[in-house]
Amino acid sequence: DTGVSQDPRHKITKRGQNVTFRCDPISEHNRLYWYRQTLGQGPEFLTYFQNEAQLEKSRLLSDRFSAERPKGSFSTLEIQRTEQGDSAMYLCASSLAGQGAPEAFFGQGTRLTVV
Amino acid sequence: AQSVTQLGSHVSVSEGALVLLRCNYSSSVPPYLFWYVQYPNQGLQLLLKYTSAATLVKGINGFEAEFKKSETSFHLTKPSAHMRDAAEYFCATTLSGFGNEKLTFGTGTRLTIIP
């Protein structure tokens, strides 16, 4: 297994367009997280899944954002009607629940630029 | 709610000198604490984690951190800096045994190594 992979690595889109990002976690990991990182800041939690169930969403996740993990494996994060403020690095992480202290493995991220 | 504060957004040290990156935590219950490193345009890599098993935690790449409850600190150190240590470092926390294990990050410290 090569770790958490995210696609695409970079995305430039015009304001108002919809974008979708994909995350493939480490195969045996049952938890999957999405974080957003803006320039000069640490990552901020957006949402997480345990298997296919989305169990928590941050208040940062407006109605324009939706995430899915349909079969408990890969996940998608969609942003509708993008705004310039959505420009950020979107990071996906996965971990195995019930292993004591969590060890989250991060993907390389998708950098979104809204022009 | 738990949080971490990183003191110093930028730290510069000479190659071969001691590296000290500061992190203070705030938590009403025993936390898990982590240090992550991020290289440019990359995801985050776990350096080390504190889980209450030992107050001095050794990580990868020669880094270590000491949990000091009396000072609510978890500072990251390395005896001798290498050029390859130049990166952004994030302290993070999550509550132990409280469900989703989402991480709360500090704002990061950019480490520059002077040749």
mmCIF file of C-alpha atoms in Angstrom:
data_model
loop_
_atom_site.group_PDB
_atom_site.id
_atom_site.type_symbol
_atom_site.label_atom_id
_atom_site.label_comp_id
_atom_site.label_asym_id
_atom_site.label_seq_id
_atom_site.Cartn_x
_atom_site.Cartn_y
_atom_site.Cartn_z
ATOM 1 C CA ASP A 1 0.000 0.000 0.000
ATOM 2 C CA THR A 2 1.360 3.399 -0.942
ATOM 3 C CA GLY A 3 -0.474 5.499 1.602
ATOM 4 C CA VAL A 4 -3.259 8.032 1.239
ATOM 5 C CA SER A 5 -3.640 9.371 -2.271
ATOM 6 C CA GLN A 6 -5.541 12.432 -3.416
ATOM 7 C CA ASP A 7 -6.594 13.494 -6.858
ATOM 8 C CA PRO A 8 -6.114 15.966 -8.408
ATOM 9 C CA ARG A 9 -3.035 17.538 -6.814
ATOM 10 C CA HIS A 10 -3.918 20.944 -8.198
ATOM 11 C CA LYS A 11 -7.166 22.455 -9.437
ATOM 12 C CA ILE A 12 -7.781 25.897 -10.852
ATOM 13 C CA THR A 13 -11.403 26.797 -11.357
ATOM 14 C CA LYS A 14 -13.483 29.848 -12.118
ATOM 15 C CA ARG A 15 -15.687 31.287 -9.431
ATOM 16 C CA GLY A 16 -19.118 29.720 -9.507
ATOM 17 C CA GLN A 17 -17.993 26.372 -10.917
ATOM 18 C CA ASN A 18 -18.336 23.068 -9.085
ATOM 19 C CA VAL A 19 -15.298 20.979 -8.203
ATOM 20 C CA THR A 20 -14.874 17.460 -6.857
ATOM 21 C CA PHE A 21 -11.852 15.967 -5.136
ATOM 22 C CA ARG A 22 -11.127 12.326 -4.470
ATOM 23 C CA CYS A 23 -9.314 10.642 -1.607
ATOM 24 C CA ASP A 24 -8.211 7.016 -1.459
ATOM 25 C CA PRO A 25 -7.282 6.096 2.118
ATOM 26 C CA ILE A 26 -5.013 3.328 3.319
ATOM 27 C CA SER A 27 -7.021 0.224 2.555
ATOM 28 C CA GLU A 28 -7.539 -1.164 6.056
ATOM 29 C CA HIS A 29 -8.312 2.220 7.640
ATOM 30 C CA ASN A 30 -11.921 2.667 8.675
ATOM 31 C CA ARG A 31 -11.741 6.384 9.507
ATOM 32 C CA LEU A 32 -11.346 9.098 6.910
ATOM 33 C CA TYR A 33 -11.005 12.810 7.564
ATOM 34 C CA TRP A 34 -11.050 15.957 5.467
ATOM 35 C CA TYR A 35 -9.163 19.056 6.547
ATOM 36 C CA ARG A 36 -8.692 22.474 4.942
ATOM 37 C CA GLN A 37 -5.479 24.440 5.175
ATOM 38 C CA THR A 38 -5.151 28.069 4.159
ATOM 39 C CA LEU A 39 -1.869 29.897 3.697
ATOM 40 C CA GLY A 40 0.017 30.372 6.928
ATOM 41 C CA GLN A 41 -2.423 28.347 8.997
ATOM 42 C CA GLY A 42 -2.659 24.868 10.385
ATOM 43 C CA PRO A 43 -5.158 22.403 8.952
ATOM 44 C CA GLU A 44 -8.750 22.799 10.140
ATOM 45 C CA PHE A 45 -11.114 19.868 10.539
ATOM 46 C CA LEU A 46 -13.988 19.706 8.064
ATOM 47 C CA THR A 47 -15.610 16.304 8.415
ATOM 48 C CA TYR A 48 -14.973 12.660 9.127
ATOM 49 C CA PHE A 49 -16.318 9.226 8.250
ATOM 50 C CA GLN A 50 -16.253 5.952 10.043
ATOM 51 C CA ASN A 51 -16.687 3.403 7.302
ATOM 52 C CA GLU A 52 -19.436 4.867 5.092
ATOM 53 C CA ALA A 53 -21.121 6.932 7.804
ATOM 54 C CA GLN A 54 -20.401 10.654 8.011
ATOM 55 C CA LEU A 55 -20.349 11.190 11.743
ATOM 56 C CA GLU A 56 -19.351 14.816 12.196
ATOM 57 C CA LYS A 57 -19.252 17.989 10.150
ATOM 58 C CA SER A 58 -17.543 21.209 11.157
ATOM 59 C CA ARG A 59 -19.359 24.523 11.063
ATOM 60 C CA LEU A 60 -16.735 25.432 8.458
ATOM 61 C CA LEU A 61 -18.519 23.096 6.078
ATOM 62 C CA SER A 62 -21.157 25.299 4.486
ATOM 63 C CA ASP A 63 -24.108 23.981 2.525
ATOM 64 C CA ARG A 64 -22.037 24.287 -0.648
ATOM 65 C CA PHE A 65 -19.772 21.502 0.576
ATOM 66 C CA SER A 66 -20.707 17.839 0.508
ATOM 67 C CA ALA A 67 -18.651 14.762 1.224
ATOM 68 C CA GLU A 68 -19.368 11.121 0.608
ATOM 69 C CA ARG A 69 -17.766 7.790 1.253
ATOM 70 C CA PRO A 70 -20.230 5.494 -0.472
ATOM 71 C CA LYS A 71 -18.677 2.093 0.113
ATOM 72 C CA GLY A 72 -16.497 2.885 3.065
ATOM 73 C CA SER A 73 -13.431 3.061 0.873
ATOM 74 C CA PHE A 74 -12.638 6.175 -1.189
ATOM 75 C CA SER A 75 -14.232 9.520 -0.444
ATOM 76 C CA THR A 76 -15.185 12.552 -2.501
ATOM 77 C CA LEU A 77 -15.464 16.174 -1.448
ATOM 78 C CA GLU A 78 -17.563 18.407 -3.690
ATOM 79 C CA ILE A 79 -17.717 22.172 -3.558
ATOM 80 C CA GLN A 80 -20.587 23.784 -5.414
ATOM 81 C CA ARG A 81 -20.590 27.356 -6.679
ATOM 82 C CA THR A 82 -16.995 27.939 -5.676
ATOM 83 C CA GLU A 83 -15.968 31.254 -4.154
ATOM 84 C CA GLN A 84 -12.534 32.838 -3.933
ATOM 85 C CA GLY A 85 -12.534 32.144 -0.216
ATOM 86 C CA ASP A 86 -12.572 28.432 -0.979
ATOM 87 C CA SER A 87 -9.004 28.669 -2.274
ATOM 88 C CA ALA A 88 -6.983 26.419 0.030
ATOM 89 C CA MET A 89 -5.227 23.090 0.336
ATOM 90 C CA TYR A 90 -7.691 20.278 1.012
ATOM 91 C CA LEU A 91 -6.114 17.434 2.937
ATOM 92 C CA CYS A 92 -7.420 13.943 3.429
ATOM 93 C CA ALA A 93 -6.267 11.664 6.228
ATOM 94 C CA SER A 94 -7.104 8.151 7.341
ATOM 95 C CA SER A 95 -6.643 6.152 10.510
ATOM 96 C CA LEU A 96 -7.608 2.888 12.123
ATOM 97 C CA ALA A 97 -10.058 3.328 14.971
ATOM 98 C CA GLY A 98 -9.594 1.483 18.230
ATOM 99 C CA GLN A 99 -5.813 1.468 18.162
ATOM 100 C CA GLY A 100 -5.250 3.666 21.180
ATOM 101 C CA ALA A 101 -3.723 6.982 20.223
ATOM 102 C CA PRO A 102 -4.793 7.715 16.666
ATOM 103 C CA GLU A 103 -2.133 7.872 14.010
ATOM 104 C CA ALA A 104 -3.560 9.786 11.098
ATOM 105 C CA PHE A 105 -1.823 9.396 7.757
ATOM 106 C CA PHE A 106 -2.213 12.352 5.420
ATOM 107 C CA GLY A 107 -2.329 12.533 1.674
ATOM 108 C CA GLN A 108 -0.393 15.141 -0.279
ATOM 109 C CA GLY A 109 -3.453 17.321 -0.610
ATOM 110 C CA THR A 110 -5.370 19.008 -3.395
ATOM 111 C CA ARG A 111 -4.564 22.673 -3.857
ATOM 112 C CA LEU A 112 -7.614 24.587 -5.068
ATOM 113 C CA THR A 113 -7.324 28.005 -6.632
ATOM 114 C CA VAL A 114 -10.543 29.856 -7.433
ATOM 115 C CA VAL A 115 -10.082 32.705 -9.912
ATOM 116 C CA ALA B 1 -12.283 22.449 24.165
ATOM 117 C CA GLN B 2 -8.707 21.405 23.616
ATOM 118 C CA SER B 3 -6.244 23.618 21.762
ATOM 119 C CA VAL B 4 -2.550 24.114 21.126
ATOM 120 C CA THR B 5 -0.531 27.305 20.782
ATOM 121 C CA GLN B 6 2.743 27.428 18.925
ATOM 122 C CA LEU B 7 5.038 30.225 19.987
ATOM 123 C CA GLY B 8 7.003 31.696 17.112
ATOM 124 C CA SER B 9 5.752 31.455 13.560
ATOM 125 C CA HIS B 10 9.322 31.507 12.234
ATOM 126 C CA VAL B 11 12.458 30.017 13.756
ATOM 127 C CA SER B 12 15.938 30.147 12.215
ATOM 128 C CA VAL B 13 18.856 28.089 13.450
ATOM 129 C CA SER B 14 22.305 27.385 12.096
ATOM 130 C CA GLU B 15 23.130 23.965 10.728
ATOM 131 C CA GLY B 16 24.364 21.829 13.628
ATOM 132 C CA ALA B 17 22.667 23.962 16.282
ATOM 133 C CA LEU B 18 19.889 22.943 18.655
ATOM 134 C CA VAL B 19 16.351 23.088 17.318
ATOM 135 C CA LEU B 20 13.623 24.089 19.795
ATOM 136 C CA LEU B 21 10.033 24.550 18.624
ATOM 137 C CA ARG B 22 7.508 25.487 21.276
ATOM 138 C CA CYS B 23 4.001 24.189 21.811
ATOM 139 C CA ASN B 24 1.654 24.741 24.739
ATOM 140 C CA TYR B 25 -1.614 22.911 25.112
ATOM 141 C CA SER B 26 -4.890 23.663 26.780
ATOM 142 C CA SER B 27 -7.095 20.775 27.775
ATOM 143 C CA SER B 28 -9.372 19.906 30.651
ATOM 144 C CA VAL B 29 -8.607 16.211 30.272
ATOM 145 C CA PRO B 30 -5.406 14.330 29.457
ATOM 146 C CA PRO B 31 -4.670 15.006 25.811
ATOM 147 C CA TYR B 32 -2.963 13.161 23.076
ATOM 148 C CA LEU B 33 -0.310 15.413 21.538
ATOM 149 C CA PHE B 34 1.425 15.195 18.190
ATOM 150 C CA TRP B 35 4.071 16.890 16.113
ATOM 151 C CA TYR B 36 3.728 16.822 12.334
ATOM 152 C CA VAL B 37 6.118 18.099 9.656
ATOM 153 C CA GLN B 38 5.046 19.507 6.296
ATOM 154 C CA TYR B 39 7.400 20.043 3.377
ATOM 155 C CA PRO B 40 6.389 22.509 0.626
ATOM 156 C CA ASN B 41 3.300 21.434 -1.305
ATOM 157 C CA GLN B 42 3.148 18.165 0.596
ATOM 158 C CA GLY B 43 0.854 16.581 3.138
ATOM 159 C CA LEU B 44 1.716 16.149 6.786
ATOM 160 C CA GLN B 45 4.021 13.478 8.178
ATOM 161 C CA LEU B 46 3.847 12.362 11.793
ATOM 162 C CA LEU B 47 7.085 13.000 13.692
ATOM 163 C CA LEU B 48 6.010 11.734 17.116
ATOM 164 C CA LYS B 49 3.062 11.385 19.469
ATOM 165 C CA TYR B 50 2.424 11.545 23.213
ATOM 166 C CA THR B 51 -0.050 9.075 24.640
ATOM 167 C CA SER B 52 0.749 9.272 28.388
ATOM 168 C CA ALA B 53 2.966 6.175 28.311
ATOM 169 C CA ALA B 54 6.174 8.201 28.724
ATOM 170 C CA THR B 55 6.801 11.908 29.101
ATOM 171 C CA LEU B 56 9.845 11.912 26.801
ATOM 172 C CA VAL B 57 8.857 10.843 23.331
ATOM 173 C CA LYS B 58 11.340 10.010 20.609
ATOM 174 C CA GLY B 59 10.328 10.378 17.004
ATOM 175 C CA ILE B 60 11.716 10.094 13.527
ATOM 176 C CA ASN B 61 14.627 12.058 12.058
ATOM 177 C CA GLY B 62 16.232 12.565 15.474
ATOM 178 C CA PHE B 63 13.417 14.659 16.939
ATOM 179 C CA GLU B 64 12.039 14.265 20.424
ATOM 180 C CA ALA B 65 9.512 16.051 22.622
ATOM 181 C CA GLU B 66 8.889 16.202 26.345
ATOM 182 C CA PHE B 67 5.433 16.393 27.900
ATOM 183 C CA LYS B 68 5.464 18.725 30.928
ATOM 184 C CA LYS B 69 2.124 18.831 32.665
ATOM 185 C CA SER B 70 3.218 21.552 35.102
ATOM 186 C CA GLU B 71 4.025 23.840 32.171
ATOM 187 C CA THR B 72 1.300 22.505 29.832
ATOM 188 C CA SER B 73 4.016 22.206 27.217
ATOM 189 C CA PHE B 74 5.122 19.746 24.563
ATOM 190 C CA HIS B 75 8.163 21.355 22.958
ATOM 191 C CA LEU B 76 9.954 19.704 20.046
ATOM 192 C CA THR B 77 13.740 19.473 20.058
ATOM 193 C CA LYS B 78 16.582 18.143 17.967
ATOM 194 C CA PRO B 79 20.193 18.369 19.150
ATOM 195 C CA SER B 80 21.730 19.155 15.772
ATOM 196 C CA ALA B 81 19.882 20.723 12.856
ATOM 197 C CA HIS B 82 20.318 19.484 9.288
ATOM 198 C CA MET B 83 19.482 21.357 6.110
ATOM 199 C CA ARG B 84 16.805 18.767 5.365
ATOM 200 C CA ASP B 85 14.942 19.801 8.536
ATOM 201 C CA ALA B 86 13.806 23.012 6.860
ATOM 202 C CA ALA B 87 10.013 22.704 6.777
ATOM 203 C CA GLU B 88 6.811 23.739 8.537
ATOM 204 C CA TYR B 89 6.098 22.051 11.861
ATOM 205 C CA PHE B 90 2.673 21.676 13.426
ATOM 206 C CA CYS B 91 1.724 20.751 16.943
ATOM 207 C CA ALA B 92 -1.669 19.059 17.232
ATOM 208 C CA THR B 93 -3.922 17.585 19.859
ATOM 209 C CA THR B 94 -6.933 15.398 20.235
ATOM 210 C CA LEU B 95 -8.849 14.204 23.269
ATOM 211 C CA SER B 96 -7.987 10.729 24.424
ATOM 212 C CA GLY B 97 -10.817 8.227 24.350
ATOM 213 C CA PHE B 98 -13.399 10.707 23.153
ATOM 214 C CA GLY B 99 -14.637 9.397 19.872
ATOM 215 C CA ASN B 100 -13.663 10.725 16.514
ATOM 216 C CA GLU B 101 -10.059 11.665 17.235
ATOM 217 C CA LYS B 102 -10.140 14.719 15.014
ATOM 218 C CA LEU B 103 -6.988 16.757 15.294
ATOM 219 C CA THR B 104 -6.793 20.390 16.355
ATOM 220 C CA PHE B 105 -3.649 22.000 14.973
ATOM 221 C CA GLY B 106 -1.580 24.975 15.957
ATOM 222 C CA THR B 107 -0.759 27.670 13.430
ATOM 223 C CA GLY B 108 2.623 26.186 12.620
ATOM 224 C CA THR B 109 6.284 27.164 12.899
ATOM 225 C CA ARG B 110 8.415 27.549 9.817
ATOM 226 C CA LEU B 111 11.934 26.306 10.491
ATOM 227 C CA THR B 112 14.773 27.747 8.439
ATOM 228 C CA ILE B 113 18.257 26.259 8.600
ATOM 229 C CA ILE B 114 21.162 28.619 8.016
ATOM 230 C CA PRO B 115 24.145 26.951 6.309
#
